[in-house]
Every structure is written in C-alpha cells, then in structure tokens.
Amino acid sequence: MIVGALDPIQQMILQAFQLEGFLPFDELVVAGVAAKLGRETALIVGLGFLVNVLLARITPFKYIYLTGHMMWIHAGAWAILFNQLGCSTVLTVILGTIVQGCYTTFFPAMAQPFMRKITGSDDIAFGHGQTLWHVVAALSAKTFGKPEESAENVQVSEKWSFFRDMAVSMSLIMLVVSLGAAVFAGSEFVESQLSGGQNFIMYAIIQALTFTAGVLVLLQGVRMFIGEMVPAFQGFAQKVVPGARPALDCPVIYAYGPNSLIVGLIVGTIAQALAILLLVALKWPVPIPSMIVAFFASGSCAIFGNAVAGRRGAIFGGFFWSFVGLITSSAAIKFQLFGDLSGLGAVGVGFIVPDALAIGTVIRLIAKLFGL
C-alpha cells in the first residue's frame, strides 16, 4: 500500500524535473539476473540460513536473521559478485554461503546496542541491508547531539496540538509533497499516464492520504507482530539456539520513533536532490531519486540517530543515508563493483543497500590481491 502510493509520486517528480538514470532498486537487480543465477541465489539463501543458525548456536552472537527479502537480495549480490570474479557454480555457492551466514549473524550484533536504546529492551534485533549506514550515522551523530533532546519529545503549542497526531502531521506533509509534484509534472502527464483520466489534483490528494493510511496500518501491524513474534520465538530460542533474538525488518522500529520517521522522510528527500546535483557535476551515473529509500531507509536511520543524539541525530541520520546512499550506489555502477549487470539481465538498475556494497568492496579488494 505504501509503495503503491509512493511510486506515482516518484513518477511525477521524475517528470517534473526530467530526470533520467538508473533505478537503485535491489530487488530488481536480483530478479533481473534470476534466469542466469537463480539457482546459486536460492542455494545461498538456504545454506546461508543454516550457517546463521550454526554461528548463533556456537558463538556469543545469538541473532537469527528473519528478513526474507533481505536474505534473498544479499544472496543474489554474492552470487553475482563471485560469478563475475570467475568462480565456478560450486565455488560461488560455497563462498556465497559463508559470506551470507557471517553477514546475517554479525551485522545484527553490530546494530544491537542502538536497538536497545530505541526499543528499551533486548528482545528484537535489526535485520536489514541498511545496517552499516545506520550504525555509522548514529556513531557520527553522537558527537554533536544529545539523546535527551529527542525528536519524539517535541513540544507543540496548544493551538497547533493537532500536529501531535501522526495521521494529521504526515497527511499534511505528504499532501504538500504530492500536490507539489503533481503541479510541476503537469495535469496532462498525470491524467494520461498515471491517474487514468482522474483529475490530477484529486489523484495527488488520494496518493498522499493512501500513503498515510498505509503507514498507520503498518505501525499498528508492527505492534501486533512484535507482541506475537517475541513470545513465539522463545520456543526456538530455548530448543535450537538458547538466548537467540529474531533480527527483523526495519519497520519494527517505526512505532518507537514516529516523529523521527517523518524527519527522515523529509530530509532524506532533500538529501537525494543534493546528491543528484553532485553526481551530475561529477558526470557519474545518476540514480533516480526514490521516495521508497527516503521513507524506509532515511526514516529508520533517523530513528537510529535520534536514539543517541536526539533531534540533531534524527536530522543527520535521515540526511546522511540518502546522500551517501545515492553516491555509493552510483559509485558501484561507475566502477562496476558487481560487474556488468546489464549483461546478466539487470538492465538500468543497481544495488543501493550499503551492507552489500561494503562487503562487496572488501571482497573485490581481497580478490584483487590474489590477482582475480
């Protein structure tokens, strides 16, 4: 529901500013190479999960990675990378499985100190490809922010008290974004390409309110999910991996920082615009700006920043993720970190999750030392 509402708003922004480039969308990359590397990806997902369970059992890092689409994305990234390094199918699966198992075990551990601050407990962990930038942003923000000045404690005058309601504040923000995008894109484009003839102003309003409704449903669902997941996971933790915690998708933290989430969305959108200006000046590949990244990535990074540095941390975290995220995604295409993606079937798309990009860079450097 959220993605469905964001996509036409994104299309309006692209039309308004005549932007072209590649789409930073990890799922499309892995789906694009499925015809050639689908078997390797699937094997890495399954075997990598077993390695994750084994490492959680025998090491102090008791985290079980349960974010399915992220497991699939990273398995696909390792399959592509080792294939492009000239590895055989068997070696690709073996090396990919080792990397996958280590990644899904150790990266949630890296984020857990911040998760304790965000949730106030040690019951759940963070399992997403955004982990590295979240941790870097939070550590950086610590130097200039104060956690007691939380974005969640913003004081609002009584006459503006209705802004305290997340449904109202997010609706107004998204109405400004969506209506602005529609006006700049033009009624002809919106009504002929997106709305099916519906008035472009009404269409923009509906998309904004649909997005807000989707977020409210998501937040309520997350509360229910955590309430059921944590006790249900105890059986697994007791029998298979004593003391294990589930590492879950980024929306599990949204209910703990709704104001920070909105801050991240706003500053993340601004950061993407500035990153694109820089990339155009550098003549690097230009990622198409993504409202999905601004919401899911910058929003959750703002929550991490807020947990350790308050409002300043939220602003920095949201800005940092989108700005640096777009630049590193562009660099991965420019320097062919994952080789020739177009030749594998992933045309016009690229990776953006920093965990895959960072680990991929390290693997590339190691391979270069061995002359691969």
Tab-separated table of N, CA and C in Angstrom, residues 108-247:
chain	number	residue	atom	x	y	z
A	108	PRO	N	23.512	-7.944	12.586
A	108	PRO	CA	22.537	-7.619	13.632
A	108	PRO	C	23.200	-7.340	14.980
A	109	ALA	N	24.292	-8.047	15.269
A	109	ALA	CA	25.023	-7.810	16.524
A	109	ALA	C	25.593	-6.397	16.547
A	110	MET	N	26.063	-5.917	15.397
A	110	MET	CA	26.633	-4.578	15.308
A	110	MET	C	25.582	-3.504	15.602
A	111	ALA	N	24.343	-3.763	15.228
A	111	ALA	CA	23.276	-2.774	15.425
A	111	ALA	C	22.596	-2.885	16.784
A	112	GLN	N	22.839	-3.975	17.514
A	112	GLN	CA	22.064	-4.234	18.721
A	112	GLN	C	22.215	-3.188	19.824
A	113	PRO	N	23.405	-2.608	20.062
A	113	PRO	CA	23.473	-1.546	21.081
A	113	PRO	C	22.507	-0.396	20.809
A	114	PHE	N	22.299	-0.080	19.544
A	114	PHE	CA	21.378	1.003	19.181
A	114	PHE	C	19.927	0.535	19.289
A	115	MET	N	19.684	-0.739	18.976
A	115	MET	CA	18.337	-1.282	19.114
A	115	MET	C	17.888	-1.273	20.581
A	116	ARG	N	18.810	-1.517	21.481
A	116	ARG	CA	18.453	-1.466	22.906
A	116	ARG	C	18.009	-0.060	23.296
A	117	LYS	N	18.699	0.957	22.761
A	117	LYS	CA	18.323	2.336	23.068
A	117	LYS	C	16.971	2.690	22.455
A	118	ILE	N	16.721	2.199	21.240
A	118	ILE	CA	15.482	2.519	20.541
A	118	ILE	C	14.281	1.854	21.198
A	119	THR	N	14.389	0.557	21.466
A	119	THR	CA	13.237	-0.217	21.952
A	119	THR	C	13.160	-0.292	23.471
A	120	GLY	N	14.273	-0.004	24.151
A	120	GLY	CA	14.277	-0.118	25.600
A	120	GLY	C	14.331	-1.550	26.091
A	121	SER	N	14.643	-2.475	25.198
A	121	SER	CA	14.748	-3.889	25.587
A	121	SER	C	15.767	-4.584	24.703
A	122	ASP	N	15.969	-5.872	24.953
A	122	ASP	CA	16.926	-6.660	24.172
A	122	ASP	C	16.205	-7.798	23.449
A	123	ASP	N	14.899	-7.611	23.213
A	123	ASP	CA	14.074	-8.708	22.704
A	123	ASP	C	14.186	-8.918	21.201
A	124	ILE	N	14.374	-7.830	20.451
A	124	ILE	CA	14.431	-7.945	18.992
A	124	ILE	C	15.700	-7.284	18.472
A	125	ALA	N	16.130	-7.713	17.283
A	125	ALA	CA	17.329	-7.172	16.640
A	125	ALA	C	16.954	-6.596	15.279
A	126	PHE	N	17.914	-5.925	14.672
A	126	PHE	CA	17.700	-5.266	13.382
A	126	PHE	C	18.288	-6.132	12.279
A	127	GLY	N	17.456	-6.562	11.342
A	127	GLY	CA	17.918	-7.393	10.242
A	127	GLY	C	17.591	-6.776	8.901
A	128	HIS	N	18.472	-5.925	8.404
A	128	HIS	CA	18.213	-5.237	7.134
A	128	HIS	C	19.525	-4.818	6.495
A	129	GLY	N	19.500	-4.640	5.180
A	129	GLY	CA	20.694	-4.249	4.441
A	129	GLY	C	21.137	-2.827	4.680
A	130	GLN	N	20.393	-2.069	5.495
A	130	GLN	CA	20.744	-0.684	5.804
A	130	GLN	C	21.678	-0.567	7.004
A	131	THR	N	21.999	-1.676	7.655
A	131	THR	CA	22.646	-1.649	8.967
A	131	THR	C	23.893	-0.769	9.019
A	132	LEU	N	24.780	-0.896	8.052
A	132	LEU	CA	26.057	-0.189	8.114
A	132	LEU	C	25.869	1.314	8.192
A	133	TRP	N	25.069	1.881	7.292
A	133	TRP	CA	24.880	3.335	7.303
A	133	TRP	C	24.160	3.783	8.562
A	134	HIS	N	23.251	2.965	9.084
A	134	HIS	CA	22.569	3.313	10.333
A	134	HIS	C	23.572	3.445	11.473
A	135	VAL	N	24.462	2.471	11.573
A	135	VAL	CA	25.448	2.472	12.657
A	135	VAL	C	26.434	3.626	12.487
A	136	VAL	N	26.931	3.831	11.266
A	136	VAL	CA	27.872	4.927	11.007
A	136	VAL	C	27.221	6.276	11.318
A	137	ALA	N	25.971	6.461	10.875
A	137	ALA	CA	25.267	7.725	11.120
A	137	ALA	C	25.057	7.953	12.610
A	138	ALA	N	24.668	6.914	13.331
A	138	ALA	CA	24.422	7.050	14.765
A	138	ALA	C	25.707	7.371	15.517
A	139	LEU	N	26.782	6.695	15.164
A	139	LEU	CA	28.062	6.958	15.826
A	139	LEU	C	28.549	8.376	15.530
A	140	SER	N	28.357	8.829	14.312
A	140	SER	CA	28.769	10.189	13.936
A	140	SER	C	27.925	11.231	14.664
A	141	ALA	N	26.615	10.991	14.741
A	141	ALA	CA	25.708	11.956	15.365
A	141	ALA	C	25.952	12.088	16.862
A	142	LYS	N	26.498	11.039	17.463
A	142	LYS	CA	26.762	11.063	18.905
A	142	LYS	C	27.653	12.223	19.314
A	143	THR	N	28.504	12.675	18.402
A	143	THR	CA	29.491	13.707	18.730
A	143	THR	C	28.880	15.096	18.843
A	144	PHE	N	27.681	15.311	18.312
A	144	PHE	CA	27.125	16.673	18.338
A	144	PHE	C	25.670	16.741	18.774
A	145	GLY	N	25.111	15.638	19.213
A	145	GLY	CA	23.718	15.645	19.640
A	145	GLY	C	23.554	15.109	21.043
A	146	LYS	N	22.360	15.332	21.604
A	146	LYS	CA	22.039	14.863	22.947
A	146	LYS	C	20.777	14.013	22.895
A	147	PRO	N	20.837	12.767	23.395
A	147	PRO	CA	19.672	11.886	23.312
A	147	PRO	C	18.451	12.412	24.059
A	148	GLU	N	18.677	13.216	25.103
A	148	GLU	CA	17.534	13.738	25.871
A	148	GLU	C	16.722	14.761	25.075
A	149	GLU	N	17.326	15.332	24.020
A	149	GLU	CA	16.597	16.276	23.153
A	149	GLU	C	15.939	15.507	22.006
A	150	SER	N	15.162	14.520	22.359
A	150	SER	CA	14.576	13.605	21.382
A	150	SER	C	13.545	14.287	20.488
A	151	ALA	N	13.529	13.882	19.239
A	151	ALA	CA	12.503	14.368	18.314
A	151	ALA	C	11.122	13.904	18.736
A	152	GLU	N	11.076	12.848	19.533
A	152	GLU	CA	9.776	12.332	19.987
A	152	GLU	C	9.193	13.175	21.114
A	153	ASN	N	9.978	14.098	21.667
A	153	ASN	CA	9.511	14.937	22.778
A	153	ASN	C	9.324	16.385	22.348
A	154	VAL	N	9.168	16.616	21.063
A	154	VAL	CA	8.994	17.983	20.572
A	154	VAL	C	7.731	18.592	21.168
A	155	GLN	N	7.876	19.777	21.752
A	155	GLN	CA	6.743	20.462	22.358
A	155	GLN	C	6.026	21.311	21.298
A	156	VAL	N	4.708	21.191	21.267
A	156	VAL	CA	3.898	21.921	20.298
A	156	VAL	C	2.901	22.792	21.040
A	157	SER	N	2.758	24.048	20.602
A	157	SER	CA	1.788	24.959	21.209
A	157	SER	C	0.388	24.355	21.168
A	158	GLU	N	-0.424	24.719	22.133
A	158	GLU	CA	-1.772	24.160	22.229
A	158	GLU	C	-2.582	24.398	20.952
A	159	LYS	N	-2.406	25.573	20.342
A	159	LYS	CA	-3.195	25.859	19.140
A	159	LYS	C	-2.767	25.015	17.948
A	160	TRP	N	-1.552	24.435	18.040
A	160	TRP	CA	-1.088	23.540	16.990
A	160	TRP	C	-1.034	22.089	17.468
A	161	SER	N	-1.756	21.805	18.520
A	161	SER	CA	-1.665	20.485	19.156
A	161	SER	C	-2.102	19.345	18.237
A	162	PHE	N	-2.918	19.672	17.222
A	162	PHE	CA	-3.353	18.611	16.308
A	162	PHE	C	-2.180	18.001	15.540
A	163	PHE	N	-1.043	18.741	15.468
A	163	PHE	CA	0.138	18.199	14.784
A	163	PHE	C	0.741	17.024	15.550
A	164	ARG	N	0.370	16.876	16.828
A	164	ARG	CA	0.898	15.762	17.604
A	164	ARG	C	0.364	14.428	17.095
A	165	ASP	N	-0.776	14.492	16.437
A	165	ASP	CA	-1.355	13.274	15.868
A	165	ASP	C	-0.601	12.937	14.585
A	166	MET	N	0.018	11.762	14.555
A	166	MET	CA	0.851	11.392	13.412
A	166	MET	C	0.039	11.354	12.116
A	167	ALA	N	-1.228	10.931	12.189
A	167	ALA	CA	-2.062	10.867	10.991
A	167	ALA	C	-2.210	12.252	10.370
A	168	VAL	N	-2.376	13.272	11.222
A	168	VAL	CA	-2.557	14.638	10.734
A	168	VAL	C	-1.245	15.185	10.170
A	169	SER	N	-0.161	15.073	10.946
A	169	SER	CA	1.107	15.658	10.523
A	169	SER	C	1.647	15.001	9.260
A	170	MET	N	1.580	13.674	9.184
A	170	MET	CA	2.081	13.000	7.993
A	170	MET	C	1.199	13.286	6.789
A	171	SER	N	-0.106	13.359	6.993
A	171	SER	CA	-1.015	13.686	5.886
A	171	SER	C	-0.678	15.045	5.294
A	172	LEU	N	-0.473	16.047	6.150
A	172	LEU	CA	-0.173	17.393	5.663
A	172	LEU	C	1.156	17.440	4.918
A	173	ILE	N	2.160	16.757	5.464
A	173	ILE	CA	3.470	16.733	4.809
A	173	ILE	C	3.371	16.073	3.430
A	174	MET	N	2.709	14.931	3.374
A	174	MET	CA	2.608	14.208	2.108
A	174	MET	C	1.704	14.929	1.115
A	175	LEU	N	0.718	15.671	1.612
A	175	LEU	CA	-0.117	16.462	0.703
A	175	LEU	C	0.721	17.533	0.009
A	176	VAL	N	1.603	18.178	0.758
A	176	VAL	CA	2.478	19.199	0.165
A	176	VAL	C	3.385	18.566	-0.893
A	177	VAL	N	3.989	17.416	-0.560
A	177	VAL	CA	4.901	16.737	-1.487
A	177	VAL	C	4.154	16.277	-2.737
A	178	SER	N	3.038	15.599	-2.537
A	178	SER	CA	2.300	15.016	-3.658
A	178	SER	C	1.680	16.092	-4.553
A	179	LEU	N	1.060	17.105	-3.952
A	179	LEU	CA	0.449	18.172	-4.755
A	179	LEU	C	1.514	18.973	-5.498
A	180	GLY	N	2.646	19.238	-4.821
A	180	GLY	CA	3.730	19.949	-5.491
A	180	GLY	C	4.248	19.177	-6.690
A	181	ALA	N	4.426	17.853	-6.517
A	181	ALA	CA	4.901	17.007	-7.619
A	181	ALA	C	3.905	17.000	-8.770
A	182	ALA	N	2.607	16.939	-8.446
A	182	ALA	CA	1.577	16.898	-9.482
A	182	ALA	C	1.527	18.201	-10.279
A	183	VAL	N	1.622	19.315	-9.577
A	183	VAL	CA	1.567	20.623	-10.242
A	183	VAL	C	2.756	20.791	-11.186
A	184	PHE	N	3.950	20.445	-10.721
A	184	PHE	CA	5.145	20.598	-11.553
A	184	PHE	C	5.184	19.587	-12.702
A	185	ALA	N	4.619	18.398	-12.478
A	185	ALA	CA	4.584	17.399	-13.548
A	185	ALA	C	3.583	17.771	-14.627
A	186	GLY	N	2.519	18.468	-14.229
A	186	GLY	CA	1.511	18.914	-15.183
A	186	GLY	C	0.309	17.985	-15.246
A	187	SER	N	-0.841	18.565	-15.441
A	187	SER	CA	-2.090	17.794	-15.443
A	187	SER	C	-2.131	16.777	-16.587
A	188	GLU	N	-1.583	17.145	-17.742
A	188	GLU	CA	-1.637	16.238	-18.900
A	188	GLU	C	-0.902	14.938	-18.625
A	189	PHE	N	0.314	15.039	-18.054
A	189	PHE	CA	1.095	13.842	-17.756
A	189	PHE	C	0.401	12.987	-16.711
A	190	VAL	N	-0.031	13.593	-15.632
A	190	VAL	CA	-0.639	12.829	-14.531
A	190	VAL	C	-1.908	12.128	-14.996
A	191	GLU	N	-2.766	12.845	-15.710
A	191	GLU	CA	-4.057	12.281	-16.091
A	191	GLU	C	-3.944	11.270	-17.224
A	192	SER	N	-2.937	11.405	-18.076
A	192	SER	CA	-2.795	10.462	-19.195
A	192	SER	C	-1.936	9.248	-18.835
A	193	GLN	N	-0.955	9.447	-17.939
A	193	GLN	CA	-0.009	8.371	-17.654
A	193	GLN	C	-0.234	7.674	-16.317
A	194	LEU	N	-0.855	8.357	-15.363
A	194	LEU	CA	-0.936	7.803	-14.015
A	194	LEU	C	-2.354	7.602	-13.489
A	195	SER	N	-3.191	8.611	-13.621
A	195	SER	CA	-4.491	8.585	-12.935
A	195	SER	C	-5.617	7.963	-13.749
A	196	GLY	N	-5.360	7.662	-15.022
A	196	GLY	CA	-6.428	7.099	-15.856
A	196	GLY	C	-7.547	8.077	-16.134
A	197	GLY	N	-7.208	9.360	-16.193
A	197	GLY	CA	-8.203	10.376	-16.501
A	197	GLY	C	-8.748	11.107	-15.297
A	198	GLN	N	-8.465	10.620	-14.103
A	198	GLN	CA	-8.921	11.296	-12.899
A	198	GLN	C	-8.214	12.646	-12.749
A	199	ASN	N	-8.926	13.653	-12.240
A	199	ASN	CA	-8.341	14.965	-12.034
A	199	ASN	C	-7.014	14.865	-11.286
A	200	PHE	N	-5.998	15.563	-11.789
A	200	PHE	CA	-4.645	15.378	-11.250
A	200	PHE	C	-4.513	15.853	-9.808
A	201	ILE	N	-5.269	16.880	-9.416
A	201	ILE	CA	-5.221	17.357	-8.031
A	201	ILE	C	-5.828	16.325	-7.093
A	202	MET	N	-7.004	15.804	-7.463
A	202	MET	CA	-7.660	14.786	-6.635
A	202	MET	C	-6.800	13.528	-6.551
A	203	TYR	N	-6.168	13.174	-7.663
A	203	TYR	CA	-5.308	11.990	-7.682
A	203	TYR	C	-4.137	12.154	-6.716
A	204	ALA	N	-3.518	13.342	-6.733
A	204	ALA	CA	-2.381	13.605	-5.840
A	204	ALA	C	-2.815	13.546	-4.383
A	205	ILE	N	-3.983	14.092	-4.077
A	205	ILE	CA	-4.502	14.063	-2.703
A	205	ILE	C	-4.731	12.624	-2.253
A	206	ILE	N	-5.314	11.815	-3.124
A	206	ILE	CA	-5.598	10.420	-2.773
A	206	ILE	C	-4.309	9.642	-2.523
A	207	GLN	N	-3.273	9.892	-3.346
A	207	GLN	CA	-2.000	9.190	-3.138
A	207	GLN	C	-1.387	9.555	-1.796
A	208	ALA	N	-1.446	10.844	-1.444
A	208	ALA	CA	-0.885	11.296	-0.166
A	208	ALA	C	-1.612	10.654	1.009
A	209	LEU	N	-2.933	10.630	0.945
A	209	LEU	CA	-3.710	10.071	2.059
A	209	LEU	C	-3.618	8.546	2.097
A	210	THR	N	-3.478	7.931	0.931
A	210	THR	CA	-3.291	6.471	0.896
A	210	THR	C	-1.962	6.093	1.541
A	211	PHE	N	-0.921	6.864	1.242
A	211	PHE	CA	0.375	6.622	1.872
A	211	PHE	C	0.261	6.715	3.390
A	212	THR	N	-0.389	7.771	3.890
A	212	THR	CA	-0.537	7.955	5.337
A	212	THR	C	-1.312	6.795	5.951
A	213	ALA	N	-2.384	6.382	5.293
A	213	ALA	CA	-3.168	5.252	5.804
A	213	ALA	C	-2.310	3.991	5.863
A	214	GLY	N	-1.483	3.798	4.836
A	214	GLY	CA	-0.609	2.627	4.814
A	214	GLY	C	0.378	2.631	5.972
A	215	VAL	N	0.933	3.807	6.283
A	215	VAL	CA	1.880	3.913	7.399
A	215	VAL	C	1.182	3.599	8.721
A	216	LEU	N	-0.026	4.110	8.898
A	216	LEU	CA	-0.759	3.855	10.147
A	216	LEU	C	-1.084	2.370	10.303
A	217	VAL	N	-1.464	1.733	9.214
A	217	VAL	CA	-1.715	0.289	9.250
A	217	VAL	C	-0.426	-0.459	9.588
A	218	LEU	N	0.669	-0.023	8.950
A	218	LEU	CA	1.969	-0.656	9.190
A	218	LEU	C	2.372	-0.563	10.660
A	219	LEU	N	2.230	0.614	11.235
A	219	LEU	CA	2.629	0.802	12.634
A	219	LEU	C	1.796	-0.059	13.575
A	220	GLN	N	0.483	-0.114	13.314
A	220	GLN	CA	-0.367	-0.970	14.147
A	220	GLN	C	0.004	-2.438	13.961
A	221	GLY	N	0.283	-2.823	12.719
A	221	GLY	CA	0.668	-4.204	12.443
A	221	GLY	C	1.978	-4.574	13.098
A	222	VAL	N	2.923	-3.622	13.117
A	222	VAL	CA	4.217	-3.883	13.751
A	222	VAL	C	4.040	-4.145	15.241
A	223	ARG	N	3.202	-3.335	15.893
A	223	ARG	CA	2.948	-3.544	17.322
A	223	ARG	C	2.382	-4.935	17.573
A	224	MET	N	1.442	-5.341	16.738
A	224	MET	CA	0.845	-6.675	16.869
A	224	MET	C	1.879	-7.762	16.585
A	225	PHE	N	2.696	-7.520	15.546
A	225	PHE	CA	3.700	-8.507	15.138
A	225	PHE	C	4.712	-8.758	16.250
A	226	ILE	N	5.220	-7.667	16.830
A	226	ILE	CA	6.203	-7.808	17.907
A	226	ILE	C	5.581	-8.504	19.108
A	227	GLY	N	4.320	-8.139	19.425
A	227	GLY	CA	3.628	-8.758	20.549
A	227	GLY	C	3.473	-10.262	20.392
A	228	GLU	N	3.354	-10.727	19.146
A	228	GLU	CA	3.214	-12.163	18.889
A	228	GLU	C	4.568	-12.832	18.639
A	229	MET	N	5.456	-12.119	17.945
A	229	MET	CA	6.705	-12.723	17.488
A	229	MET	C	7.656	-13.045	18.638
A	230	VAL	N	7.800	-12.099	19.558
A	230	VAL	CA	8.778	-12.279	20.638
A	230	VAL	C	8.471	-13.506	21.490
A	231	PRO	N	7.239	-13.664	22.000
A	231	PRO	CA	6.974	-14.886	22.780
A	231	PRO	C	7.016	-16.156	21.939
A	232	ALA	N	6.577	-16.066	20.673
A	232	ALA	CA	6.580	-17.256	19.814
A	232	ALA	C	8.001	-17.717	19.519
A	233	PHE	N	8.929	-16.762	19.432
A	233	PHE	CA	10.315	-17.080	19.111
A	233	PHE	C	11.039	-17.742	20.279
A	234	GLN	N	10.471	-17.613	21.479
A	234	GLN	CA	11.138	-18.176	22.655
A	234	GLN	C	11.298	-19.690	22.563
A	235	GLY	N	10.325	-20.349	21.938
A	235	GLY	CA	10.436	-21.805	21.777
A	235	GLY	C	11.652	-22.189	20.970
A	236	PHE	N	11.857	-21.485	19.861
A	236	PHE	CA	13.039	-21.720	19.019
A	236	PHE	C	14.304	-21.400	19.800
A	237	ALA	N	14.261	-20.287	20.538
A	237	ALA	CA	15.435	-19.853	21.284
A	237	ALA	C	15.817	-20.876	22.358
A	238	GLN	N	14.834	-21.468	22.978
A	238	GLN	CA	15.115	-22.425	24.049
A	238	GLN	C	15.627	-23.757	23.514
A	239	LYS	N	15.075	-24.209	22.393
A	239	LYS	CA	15.390	-25.546	21.885
A	239	LYS	C	16.595	-25.584	20.949
A	240	VAL	N	16.684	-24.620	20.048
A	240	VAL	CA	17.699	-24.671	18.985
A	240	VAL	C	18.891	-23.777	19.294
A	241	VAL	N	18.627	-22.507	19.559
A	241	VAL	CA	19.694	-21.542	19.851
A	241	VAL	C	19.319	-20.813	21.142
A	242	PRO	N	19.735	-21.332	22.274
A	242	PRO	CA	19.387	-20.686	23.551
A	242	PRO	C	19.805	-19.219	23.588
A	243	GLY	N	18.871	-18.356	23.958
A	243	GLY	CA	19.157	-16.925	24.053
A	243	GLY	C	19.066	-16.173	22.745
A	244	ALA	N	18.598	-16.821	21.670
A	244	ALA	CA	18.560	-16.171	20.348
A	244	ALA	C	17.493	-15.084	20.286
A	245	ARG	N	17.785	-14.072	19.458
A	245	ARG	CA	16.826	-12.985	19.213
A	245	ARG	C	16.540	-12.931	17.718
A	246	PRO	N	15.305	-12.637	17.343
A	246	PRO	CA	14.990	-12.504	15.916
A	246	PRO	C	15.473	-11.161	15.370
A	247	ALA	N	16.169	-11.167	14.252
A	247	ALA	CA	16.574	-9.942	13.561
A	247	ALA	C	15.533	-9.656	12.485
